[in-house]
Short mmCIF file of C-alpha atoms in Angstrom, two decimals:
data_model
loop_
_atom_site.label_atom_id
_atom_site.label_comp_id
_atom_site.label_asym_id
_atom_site.label_seq_id
_atom_site.Cartn_x
_atom_site.Cartn_y
_atom_site.Cartn_z
CA MET W 92 -10.06 -14.00 -88.48
CA ILE W 93 -13.28 -14.87 -89.65
CA LEU W 94 -17.12 -14.91 -88.23
CA GLY W 95 -19.16 -16.86 -90.58
CA PRO W 96 -20.23 -19.52 -92.59
CA HIS W 97 -21.37 -16.16 -93.47
CA ASN W 98 -18.79 -14.44 -93.72
CA ARG W 99 -20.20 -11.29 -91.67
CA MET W 100 -17.36 -9.36 -89.26
CA ASN W 101 -12.96 -9.18 -88.84
CA VAL W 102 -12.84 -10.06 -85.57
CA ALA W 103 -10.54 -11.93 -83.00
CA ILE W 104 -10.95 -15.25 -81.63
CA TYR W 105 -9.60 -15.45 -77.94
CA GLY W 106 -12.57 -13.10 -77.72
CA HIS W 107 -15.22 -14.66 -79.04
CA LEU W 108 -13.96 -17.83 -77.14
CA ILE W 109 -13.59 -15.53 -73.59
CA ASN W 110 -17.06 -13.48 -74.24
CA PHE W 111 -18.36 -17.31 -74.35
CA PHE W 112 -16.95 -19.17 -71.27
CA ARG W 113 -18.17 -15.51 -69.50
CA ARG W 114 -21.42 -15.76 -70.57
CA PRO W 115 -22.48 -19.52 -72.15
CA LEU W 116 -25.96 -18.71 -73.01
CA ALA W 117 -26.18 -14.73 -73.70
CA THR W 118 -23.03 -15.64 -76.65
CA MET W 119 -24.93 -18.67 -78.37
CA GLU W 120 -28.77 -16.48 -78.51
CA ARG W 121 -26.78 -14.31 -80.54
CA TYR W 122 -25.22 -16.33 -82.17
CA GLN W 123 -27.26 -18.04 -82.91
CA ARG W 124 -30.64 -15.50 -84.09
CA GLU W 125 -27.70 -13.48 -85.47
CA TYR W 126 -25.68 -15.89 -87.60
CA GLY W 127 -28.06 -19.34 -87.58
CA ASN W 128 -28.25 -22.50 -86.75
CA LEU W 129 -24.08 -22.79 -88.40
CA SER W 130 -21.85 -20.12 -86.96
CA GLY W 131 -18.19 -19.86 -86.74
CA ILE W 132 -14.50 -18.26 -85.55
CA LEU W 133 -12.58 -19.44 -88.96
CA SER W 134 -8.98 -19.55 -87.97
CA HIS W 135 -7.30 -21.75 -90.56
CA GLN W 136 -3.79 -22.92 -89.74
CA GLN W 137 -0.75 -24.24 -91.77
CA GLU W 138 -1.36 -27.68 -89.23
CA GLY W 139 -4.47 -27.67 -89.38
CA ASP W 140 -8.68 -26.14 -88.82
CA LYS W 141 -8.78 -24.68 -85.57
CA SER W 142 -11.73 -23.10 -86.59
CA PHE W 143 -14.65 -23.04 -83.75
CA TYR W 144 -18.35 -23.69 -84.36
CA PHE W 145 -21.30 -23.31 -82.67
CA ALA W 146 -23.96 -25.75 -84.30
CA PHE W 147 -27.58 -25.52 -82.78
CA GLY W 148 -30.86 -27.94 -83.74
CA ALA W 149 -31.73 -31.17 -83.84
CA HIS W 150 -30.65 -31.73 -87.26
CA ASN W 151 -26.96 -30.74 -86.11
CA ASN W 152 -27.30 -33.26 -83.01
CA GLN W 153 -28.52 -36.10 -85.05
CA ALA W 154 -25.13 -35.57 -87.00
CA VAL W 155 -22.73 -35.47 -85.04
CA PHE W 156 -23.39 -37.82 -81.96
CA SER W 157 -24.25 -40.42 -84.40
CA ASN W 158 -21.22 -40.51 -86.06
CA PRO W 159 -18.95 -40.61 -83.27
CA SER W 160 -15.92 -41.43 -86.05
CA ALA W 161 -15.83 -38.52 -88.03
CA TYR W 162 -16.55 -35.86 -85.19
CA HIS W 163 -14.45 -37.75 -81.15
CA SER W 164 -14.55 -35.93 -77.65
CA SER W 165 -12.37 -33.91 -76.35
CA SER W 166 -9.76 -34.64 -73.76
CA MET W 167 -11.69 -32.71 -70.45
CA MET W 168 -7.34 -31.61 -69.21
CA ASP W 169 -4.12 -30.84 -72.48
CA ILE W 170 -1.65 -30.58 -69.02
CA GLU W 171 0.91 -33.05 -68.56
CA ASP W 172 0.59 -34.14 -65.44
CA SER W 173 0.35 -38.18 -64.93
CA SER W 174 -1.27 -37.69 -62.32
CA VAL W 175 -4.23 -35.13 -64.36
CA GLN W 176 -4.24 -37.08 -66.77
CA ASN W 177 -5.30 -40.37 -64.82
CA LEU W 178 -8.35 -38.76 -63.40
CA ALA W 179 -9.73 -37.45 -66.59
CA ASN W 180 -9.21 -40.70 -68.88
CA GLY W 181 -13.16 -41.28 -68.00
CA LEU W 182 -15.92 -42.75 -70.67
CA THR W 183 -17.44 -39.27 -71.78
CA PHE W 184 -14.03 -38.54 -72.96
CA MET W 185 -12.04 -41.36 -74.51
CA ASN W 186 -12.98 -42.39 -78.79
CA GLY W 187 -12.63 -44.47 -81.20
CA SER W 188 -12.35 -47.96 -80.93
CA GLU W 189 -10.80 -47.86 -77.68
CA HIS W 190 -13.99 -45.85 -76.59
CA ILE W 191 -16.05 -49.25 -78.62
CA THR W 192 -14.06 -51.67 -75.45
CA LYS W 193 -14.27 -49.72 -72.34
CA ARG W 194 -18.16 -49.08 -72.96
CA ARG W 195 -18.46 -53.11 -73.31
CA ILE W 196 -16.96 -52.86 -69.75
CA ILE W 197 -18.23 -51.23 -67.96
CA MET W 198 -22.15 -50.82 -69.54
CA PRO W 199 -23.14 -53.96 -67.44
CA SER W 200 -22.45 -52.14 -64.28
CA PHE W 201 -25.29 -49.55 -65.08
CA HIS W 202 -27.75 -52.95 -65.79
CA LYS W 203 -31.21 -51.20 -64.42
CA ARG W 204 -30.75 -54.87 -62.55
CA TYR W 205 -27.31 -54.35 -61.03
CA VAL W 206 -28.07 -50.71 -60.83
CA GLU W 207 -31.13 -51.42 -58.50
CA HIS W 208 -29.08 -52.88 -55.97
CA TYR W 209 -28.53 -49.40 -54.43
CA ARG W 210 -32.21 -48.55 -53.61
CA ASP W 211 -32.05 -49.18 -50.13
CA ASP W 212 -28.75 -46.28 -49.93
CA MET W 213 -30.26 -43.65 -51.30
CA VAL W 214 -33.26 -44.65 -48.97
CA ALA W 215 -31.06 -44.82 -46.13
CA LEU W 216 -29.42 -41.05 -47.31
CA THR W 217 -32.65 -39.36 -48.47
CA ASP W 218 -33.87 -39.31 -44.47
CA GLU W 219 -31.18 -39.06 -42.86
CA MET W 220 -31.15 -35.18 -44.34
CA LEU W 221 -34.55 -35.16 -44.47
CA LYS W 222 -33.74 -35.65 -40.67
CA ASP W 223 -31.92 -32.43 -40.22
CA TRP W 224 -34.34 -30.55 -41.83
CA ARG W 225 -36.49 -28.79 -38.74
CA VAL W 226 -39.62 -27.05 -39.35
CA GLY W 227 -39.07 -23.47 -39.90
CA LYS W 228 -35.10 -23.47 -41.07
CA THR W 229 -34.01 -21.90 -43.81
CA VAL W 230 -31.54 -24.76 -46.20
CA ASP W 231 -29.91 -23.28 -49.69
CA ILE W 232 -31.40 -26.41 -51.97
CA SER W 233 -28.78 -26.13 -53.28
CA GLN W 234 -26.15 -27.38 -51.20
CA ALA W 235 -27.90 -29.43 -49.93
CA SER W 236 -28.78 -31.45 -52.67
CA HIS W 237 -25.09 -31.23 -53.86
CA GLU W 238 -24.46 -32.45 -50.12
CA LEU W 239 -27.43 -35.37 -51.05
CA THR W 240 -25.84 -36.59 -54.52
CA ALA W 241 -22.44 -36.53 -52.99
CA LYS W 242 -22.75 -39.43 -50.81
CA ILE W 243 -24.66 -41.24 -52.45
CA ALA W 244 -22.52 -41.19 -54.99
CA ILE W 245 -19.62 -41.70 -52.73
CA LYS W 246 -22.04 -44.68 -51.27
CA THR W 247 -22.77 -46.61 -54.65
CA LEU W 248 -19.95 -46.16 -56.77
CA PHE W 249 -16.98 -46.32 -53.62
CA GLY W 250 -18.65 -48.49 -51.01
CA ILE W 251 -17.42 -46.21 -48.36
CA ASN W 252 -19.52 -44.37 -45.51
CA PRO W 253 -20.05 -41.10 -47.13
CA GLU W 254 -19.52 -39.50 -43.44
CA SER W 255 -16.27 -40.29 -42.73
CA GLU W 256 -13.22 -41.21 -45.87
CA GLY W 257 -16.12 -39.97 -48.13
CA ARG W 258 -15.27 -36.78 -46.72
CA GLU W 259 -11.96 -36.11 -47.82
CA MET W 260 -12.58 -37.59 -51.06
CA SER W 261 -15.56 -35.96 -52.16
CA LYS W 262 -13.90 -32.66 -50.80
CA LEU W 263 -10.77 -33.53 -53.21
CA ILE W 264 -13.47 -34.31 -56.34
CA ALA W 265 -14.88 -31.03 -56.04
CA GLN W 266 -11.50 -29.05 -55.65
CA TRP W 267 -11.21 -31.03 -59.07
CA MET W 268 -14.12 -30.43 -60.68
CA ASP W 269 -14.26 -26.75 -59.62
CA LEU W 270 -10.27 -26.18 -61.61
CA ALA W 271 -11.27 -29.06 -64.26
CA THR W 272 -14.19 -25.99 -65.24
CA SER W 273 -11.92 -23.50 -65.04
CA PRO W 274 -12.08 -20.30 -67.52
CA VAL W 275 -8.92 -19.72 -66.97
CA LEU W 276 -8.47 -23.25 -67.40
CA ARG W 277 -8.74 -23.31 -71.00
CA ILE W 278 -7.60 -20.41 -71.59
CA VAL W 279 -4.43 -19.00 -69.49
CA PRO W 280 -2.94 -23.14 -69.34
CA LEU W 281 -0.17 -22.14 -67.86
CA ASP W 282 1.77 -23.49 -64.77
CA LEU W 283 2.39 -20.03 -62.54
CA PRO W 284 2.22 -19.87 -58.92
CA PHE W 285 -1.27 -19.73 -57.47
CA SER W 286 -2.75 -21.22 -61.20
CA PRO W 287 -5.43 -23.41 -62.07
CA VAL W 288 -2.98 -25.57 -63.41
CA ARG W 289 -0.38 -25.26 -60.73
CA LYS W 290 -3.89 -26.09 -58.34
CA ILE W 291 -4.74 -29.16 -60.06
CA ARG W 292 -2.17 -30.19 -59.96
CA GLN W 293 -1.27 -30.62 -56.35
CA VAL W 294 -5.45 -31.72 -56.32
CA SER W 295 -4.77 -34.25 -58.70
CA HIS W 296 -1.57 -35.92 -56.80
CA ASP W 297 -3.79 -36.21 -53.66
CA LEU W 298 -6.36 -37.74 -54.52
CA GLU W 299 -5.15 -40.06 -57.22
CA HIS W 300 -2.83 -41.08 -54.30
CA TYR W 301 -6.60 -41.79 -52.11
CA MET W 302 -8.06 -43.53 -54.96
CA ARG W 303 -4.52 -46.11 -55.63
CA ASP W 304 -5.06 -46.50 -51.68
CA LEU W 305 -8.87 -47.36 -52.15
CA ILE W 306 -8.31 -49.82 -54.92
CA VAL W 307 -5.34 -51.59 -52.95
CA ARG W 308 -8.20 -51.69 -49.74
CA LYS W 309 -10.13 -52.44 -51.75
CA ARG W 310 -9.09 -55.98 -53.07
CA LYS W 311 -9.36 -57.78 -50.12
CA THR W 312 -13.45 -57.05 -50.38
CA SER W 313 -14.22 -56.61 -53.59
CA GLU W 314 -15.96 -59.40 -53.98
CA GLN W 315 -18.48 -59.26 -51.64
CA ASP W 316 -19.04 -55.68 -52.06
CA THR W 317 -21.49 -54.19 -54.91
CA ASP W 318 -20.02 -50.61 -55.06
CA VAL W 319 -19.46 -49.62 -59.10
CA LEU W 320 -16.23 -50.22 -58.02
CA ALA W 321 -16.03 -52.97 -57.34
CA SER W 322 -18.20 -53.80 -59.86
CA LEU W 323 -15.61 -52.35 -62.38
CA MET W 324 -11.84 -54.42 -60.82
CA HIS W 325 -14.43 -57.50 -62.36
CA ALA W 326 -15.43 -56.50 -65.18
CA GLU W 327 -14.13 -57.80 -68.20
CA ASP W 328 -15.45 -58.47 -72.42
CA GLU W 329 -16.60 -60.85 -73.79
CA GLU W 330 -12.81 -61.26 -75.27
CA GLY W 331 -10.78 -61.05 -71.68
CA ASN W 332 -9.97 -57.04 -71.80
CA ARG W 333 -9.85 -55.47 -68.16
CA LEU W 334 -9.66 -51.84 -67.02
CA THR W 335 -5.75 -51.43 -65.45
CA ASP W 336 -5.86 -49.76 -62.01
CA ASP W 337 -5.43 -46.48 -63.67
CA GLU W 338 -8.54 -47.25 -65.85
CA LEU W 339 -9.81 -47.35 -63.21
CA ILE W 340 -9.24 -43.68 -61.49
CA GLY W 341 -10.08 -41.77 -64.35
CA GLN W 342 -14.00 -43.83 -65.11
CA VAL W 343 -14.99 -43.64 -61.23
CA ASN W 344 -13.96 -40.36 -60.95
CA VAL W 345 -15.34 -39.60 -63.94
CA LEU W 346 -18.69 -40.66 -63.91
CA PHE W 347 -18.09 -39.00 -59.99
CA LEU W 348 -18.21 -36.12 -62.14
CA ALA W 349 -20.58 -36.67 -64.49
CA GLY W 350 -23.70 -38.55 -61.76
CA HIS W 351 -22.79 -35.92 -58.88
CA GLU W 352 -23.24 -32.35 -60.68
CA THR W 353 -25.66 -33.08 -62.56
CA SER W 354 -27.74 -34.76 -60.43
CA ALA W 355 -27.01 -31.89 -57.91
CA ASN W 356 -28.59 -28.97 -60.37
CA ALA W 357 -31.82 -31.09 -61.91
CA LEU W 358 -32.52 -31.99 -58.28
CA THR W 359 -32.44 -28.53 -56.25
CA TRP W 360 -34.28 -26.86 -60.61
CA THR W 361 -37.47 -29.34 -59.55
CA LEU W 362 -37.59 -28.15 -56.24
CA PHE W 363 -37.36 -24.80 -57.50
CA LEU W 364 -39.48 -24.93 -60.49
CA LEU W 365 -42.35 -27.33 -57.65
CA SER W 366 -42.38 -24.08 -55.13
CA GLN W 367 -43.07 -21.08 -58.04
CA HIS W 368 -45.60 -23.91 -59.15
CA PRO W 369 -48.91 -24.76 -56.68
CA ASN W 370 -50.88 -27.06 -58.91
CA ILE W 371 -48.54 -29.13 -60.42
CA LEU W 372 -47.19 -29.78 -56.57
CA ARG W 373 -50.46 -30.78 -55.68
CA ASP W 374 -50.65 -33.39 -58.74
CA VAL W 375 -47.91 -34.19 -58.31
CA LEU W 376 -48.27 -35.40 -54.41
CA ASP W 377 -51.71 -36.38 -55.25
CA GLU W 378 -49.77 -38.95 -57.34
CA LEU W 379 -47.58 -39.81 -54.92
CA ASP W 380 -50.17 -40.29 -51.52
CA SER W 381 -51.97 -42.68 -54.33
CA LYS W 382 -49.27 -44.74 -54.84
CA LEU W 383 -46.98 -44.50 -52.04
CA ALA W 384 -49.07 -43.35 -49.02
CA GLY W 385 -46.39 -41.42 -47.53
CA ASP W 386 -43.33 -44.94 -47.90
CA ALA W 387 -40.76 -44.46 -50.02
CA PRO W 388 -41.23 -45.53 -53.39
CA ARG W 389 -39.51 -49.59 -53.60
CA ILE W 390 -38.32 -50.08 -57.02
CA GLU W 391 -41.52 -50.80 -59.08
CA GLN W 392 -43.34 -48.06 -58.04
CA LEU W 393 -40.58 -46.32 -59.50
CA TYR W 394 -41.89 -47.22 -62.75
CA ASP W 395 -45.21 -46.40 -62.45
CA LEU W 396 -44.73 -42.71 -61.56
CA PRO W 397 -45.53 -40.82 -64.76
CA LEU W 398 -46.78 -37.41 -63.74
CA LEU W 399 -43.19 -37.28 -61.59
CA GLU W 400 -41.27 -38.79 -64.55
CA ASN W 401 -42.53 -35.79 -66.34
CA ILE W 402 -41.76 -33.64 -64.02
CA ILE W 403 -37.69 -34.74 -63.68
CA LYS W 404 -38.40 -34.65 -67.55
CA GLU W 405 -39.08 -30.91 -67.82
CA SER W 406 -37.27 -29.65 -65.35
CA MET W 407 -34.79 -30.75 -67.14
CA ARG W 408 -35.11 -29.47 -70.20
CA ILE W 409 -36.06 -26.38 -69.48
CA LEU W 410 -33.59 -25.12 -67.01
CA PRO W 411 -31.19 -29.03 -68.39
CA PRO W 412 -27.74 -29.03 -65.97
CA VAL W 413 -25.87 -30.05 -68.87
CA VAL W 414 -25.55 -26.77 -71.08
CA TRP W 415 -23.07 -27.70 -73.88
CA ILE W 416 -20.61 -30.13 -74.56
CA GLN W 417 -17.93 -30.35 -77.22
CA ARG W 418 -16.94 -32.03 -80.23
CA ILE W 419 -14.21 -31.86 -82.18
CA ALA W 420 -14.15 -32.54 -86.02
CA ASN W 421 -11.98 -35.92 -86.50
CA GLU W 422 -12.05 -35.18 -90.53
CA GLU W 423 -13.37 -32.96 -93.10
CA VAL W 424 -16.53 -33.34 -93.10
CA CYS W 425 -20.62 -31.35 -94.80
CA LEU W 426 -22.06 -29.70 -91.63
CA ASP W 427 -25.47 -28.09 -92.31
CA ASN W 428 -24.41 -27.76 -96.27
CA HIS W 429 -21.17 -25.98 -94.90
CA MET W 430 -17.24 -27.96 -95.29
CA LEU W 431 -15.64 -28.02 -91.82
CA GLY W 432 -12.19 -28.44 -91.32
CA ALA W 433 -10.87 -31.61 -89.90
CA GLY W 434 -9.66 -30.69 -86.26
CA SER W 435 -12.60 -27.89 -86.69
CA THR W 436 -13.92 -27.73 -82.12
CA LEU W 437 -18.04 -27.35 -82.42
CA ILE W 438 -20.35 -26.41 -79.87
CA LEU W 439 -23.93 -28.14 -79.72
CA SER W 440 -26.04 -27.12 -76.82
CA HIS W 441 -29.10 -29.05 -74.93
CA TYR W 442 -29.79 -25.29 -73.16
CA MET W 443 -30.44 -24.38 -77.23
CA THR W 444 -32.75 -27.45 -77.80
CA HIS W 445 -34.59 -27.68 -75.25
CA HIS W 446 -35.75 -24.09 -75.77
CA ASP W 447 -36.45 -24.42 -79.88
CA PRO W 448 -39.64 -22.97 -80.52
CA GLU W 449 -40.04 -25.15 -83.42
CA ILE W 450 -39.68 -28.12 -80.82
CA TYR W 451 -41.44 -26.74 -77.48
CA SER W 452 -44.52 -24.68 -78.11
CA HIS W 453 -44.04 -22.33 -74.96
CA SER W 454 -40.61 -23.72 -74.57
CA ARG W 455 -40.46 -21.59 -70.81
CA GLN W 456 -42.80 -22.32 -69.51
CA PHE W 457 -42.25 -25.62 -67.31
CA ASP W 458 -45.67 -27.91 -68.64
CA PRO W 459 -45.52 -31.50 -67.32
CA TYR W 460 -47.84 -32.19 -68.96
CA ARG W 461 -46.71 -31.63 -72.46
CA TRP W 462 -45.07 -35.18 -72.02
CA GLU W 463 -47.99 -36.87 -72.26
CA THR W 464 -48.55 -36.31 -75.48
CA PHE W 465 -45.44 -34.39 -77.10
CA LYS W 466 -42.82 -37.73 -78.16
CA PRO W 467 -39.42 -36.01 -78.98
CA ALA W 468 -38.05 -37.69 -81.68
CA THR W 469 -33.89 -39.00 -80.47
CA TYR W 470 -31.96 -35.83 -80.90
CA GLU W 471 -34.05 -33.18 -79.38
CA TYR W 472 -34.07 -33.78 -76.14
CA MET W 473 -30.38 -33.91 -74.77
CA ALA W 474 -30.93 -33.81 -70.83
CA PHE W 475 -28.59 -37.71 -71.18
CA SER W 476 -27.18 -36.84 -74.36
CA ALA W 477 -28.08 -39.35 -77.41
CA GLY W 478 -27.64 -41.71 -79.99
CA PRO W 479 -24.04 -44.59 -79.71
CA ARG W 480 -22.63 -42.46 -76.15
CA ARG W 481 -25.25 -41.90 -74.66
CA CYS W 482 -24.85 -41.91 -70.66
CA ILE W 483 -24.39 -44.66 -69.94
CA GLY W 484 -25.98 -43.98 -65.54
CA ALA W 485 -29.34 -42.37 -67.46
CA GLU W 486 -30.12 -44.95 -65.55
CA PHE W 487 -29.18 -44.83 -61.76
CA ALA W 488 -30.26 -41.17 -62.22
CA MET W 489 -34.29 -40.95 -63.26
CA MET W 490 -33.72 -43.61 -59.72
CA GLU W 491 -32.44 -41.15 -57.03
CA LEU W 492 -33.91 -38.73 -58.69
CA LYS W 493 -37.01 -40.06 -58.16
CA ILE W 494 -36.16 -41.81 -54.72
CA CYS W 495 -35.09 -37.81 -53.44
CA LEU W 496 -37.82 -35.92 -54.90
CA ALA W 497 -40.76 -38.53 -53.67
CA MET W 498 -39.74 -39.07 -50.15
CA ILE W 499 -38.71 -35.16 -49.93
CA LEU W 500 -42.18 -33.80 -50.60
CA GLN W 501 -44.14 -36.54 -48.97
CA ARG W 502 -41.97 -34.90 -45.93
CA VAL W 503 -42.22 -31.22 -46.10
CA ARG W 504 -43.27 -28.50 -47.47
CA LEU W 505 -40.17 -26.25 -48.91
CA ASN W 506 -41.34 -22.43 -49.72
CA LEU W 507 -38.76 -19.98 -51.68
CA VAL W 508 -38.14 -17.14 -48.58
CA PRO W 509 -39.49 -13.70 -49.91
CA ASN W 510 -37.20 -11.46 -52.29
CA ALA W 511 -35.79 -14.55 -52.88
CA THR W 512 -32.56 -13.43 -55.50
CA VAL W 513 -32.36 -16.83 -57.93
CA ASN W 514 -29.57 -15.99 -60.87
CA ARG W 515 -27.84 -18.60 -63.23
CA HIS W 516 -24.26 -19.92 -63.01
CA VAL W 517 -23.83 -21.47 -66.67
CA THR W 518 -20.35 -23.54 -67.17
CA VAL W 519 -20.61 -26.38 -68.99
CA THR W 520 -23.64 -26.83 -66.47
CA LEU W 521 -26.33 -25.86 -65.15
CA SER W 522 -27.00 -24.17 -61.22
CA PRO W 523 -27.62 -21.05 -59.32
CA LYS W 524 -25.65 -18.98 -57.90
CA GLY W 525 -25.08 -18.86 -54.73
CA SER W 526 -27.33 -20.25 -52.85
CA LEU W 527 -30.76 -20.63 -52.88
CA PRO W 528 -32.75 -20.62 -49.81
CA MET W 529 -35.96 -22.40 -49.44
CA GLN W 530 -38.37 -22.40 -46.09
CA VAL W 531 -38.92 -25.95 -44.24
CA ARG W 532 -42.59 -26.02 -43.66
CA SER W 533 -44.96 -29.04 -42.54
CA ALA W 534 -46.56 -31.80 -45.27
CA ASP W 535 -50.34 -30.71 -44.54
CA GLU W 536 -49.56 -27.32 -45.33
CA ALA W 537 -50.13 -24.82 -47.89
CA LEU W 538 -47.63 -23.50 -50.97
CA VAL W 539 -46.74 -20.19 -50.19
CA VAL W 540 -45.61 -18.84 -53.59
CA ASN W 541 -42.39 -16.31 -53.42
CA ARG W 542 -41.97 -14.53 -56.63
CA PRO W 543 -37.98 -14.20 -56.90
CA LYS W 544 -35.46 -11.95 -57.66
CA GLY W 545 -32.81 -12.02 -60.58
CA ASP W 546 -32.62 -13.38 -64.07
CA ILE W 547 -34.12 -16.51 -63.31
CA HIS W 548 -36.24 -15.13 -64.81
CA GLY W 549 -34.30 -14.86 -68.04
CA LEU W 550 -34.99 -19.13 -68.90
CA VAL W 551 -37.89 -19.53 -67.65
CA ASP W 552 -41.61 -17.99 -67.35
CA LEU W 553 -42.61 -17.51 -63.79
CA SER W 554 -45.00 -14.94 -64.20
#
């Protein structure tokens, strides 16, 4: 087993994998610094190439993401359990003709015209949260963002009350995601008492039962319902293909996971970054005041808030909600002038692309104004991935973030509490480690900038 393709040293593959899962950003930065834009842990075996590669740079993004037939999305879960497999069987992890067929069925439910129906739910749930934010209260913005986006996802995806039956479903899905993204589950997938494998099997059985019961009940009302699940229950392609109940369960579960966690992280980091940049906050407040005058944005106004949109884009650039993504070579491929065997695993990184100094000048500066003139190429900005598998929920997510931010910023001022420690928690996603406490102040008060302690300074320049 050799670290390559430059063949510089002998290594144990599992040691490097453990280092990667424990410290993804530091590991990727070191590999690029020492070995360039393509490096790997080579492990040729009789049953196929099990090498593990890091592929950085927009050119590698394009080569991989523009060719889904050669580079497959890997299964989220390799556990022999029907409930686990059903819940993990979403569009994100499908390939080939199956992915094309299912995407064709699902895509209309996320068309802009359909997504706009969710505006009122997003406004109502954000307003409900803000009513509880009295002046002087300290709020964990990370927790609040996760609770808000979970409620929005429960209401819009499943059409159920987030405060009653939706609370139990949200809890089960959160447990499932924590277990599914556990590094221990990936490295030691053994079914032992109290192990992540044993726990995820139990949670999966409970969650699948809950979803099947919801589908049965929804069949009686879905003609009138406008949520995504109701839409998918009736959706079909031009050949009459429809989703089975097993497929419905997998699709809505993965849609919830993908939409809730990433939107929560984007909302959290954007509020944090604005708390550190008073001039940018002032400018976006001027834009909101001139266009909205304190109201929640109407649909047509969402497309007339350029600075707010650029702030969201820049936030997702510098602190991307998704840090890295995995692909498997479905055949022998040539990447960056190197031949990789079929079965090779590739790690590509949104974070590394977004911090590439050849693409983004002063890449660690939060500068939403760069987007007024800068137009990155398709594979240079990866907030919603790119190519044929670009995230189908991009319109939904942007509408959600604009509505939530516009309402929050107009209603309250959020000051990071003094001496707060802001550390990063990196798995596949990027979120704060622990709480991110902010004090709620009146909207007419000036922002008080309190610089944080912690390793967030390694990702963004807050000087």
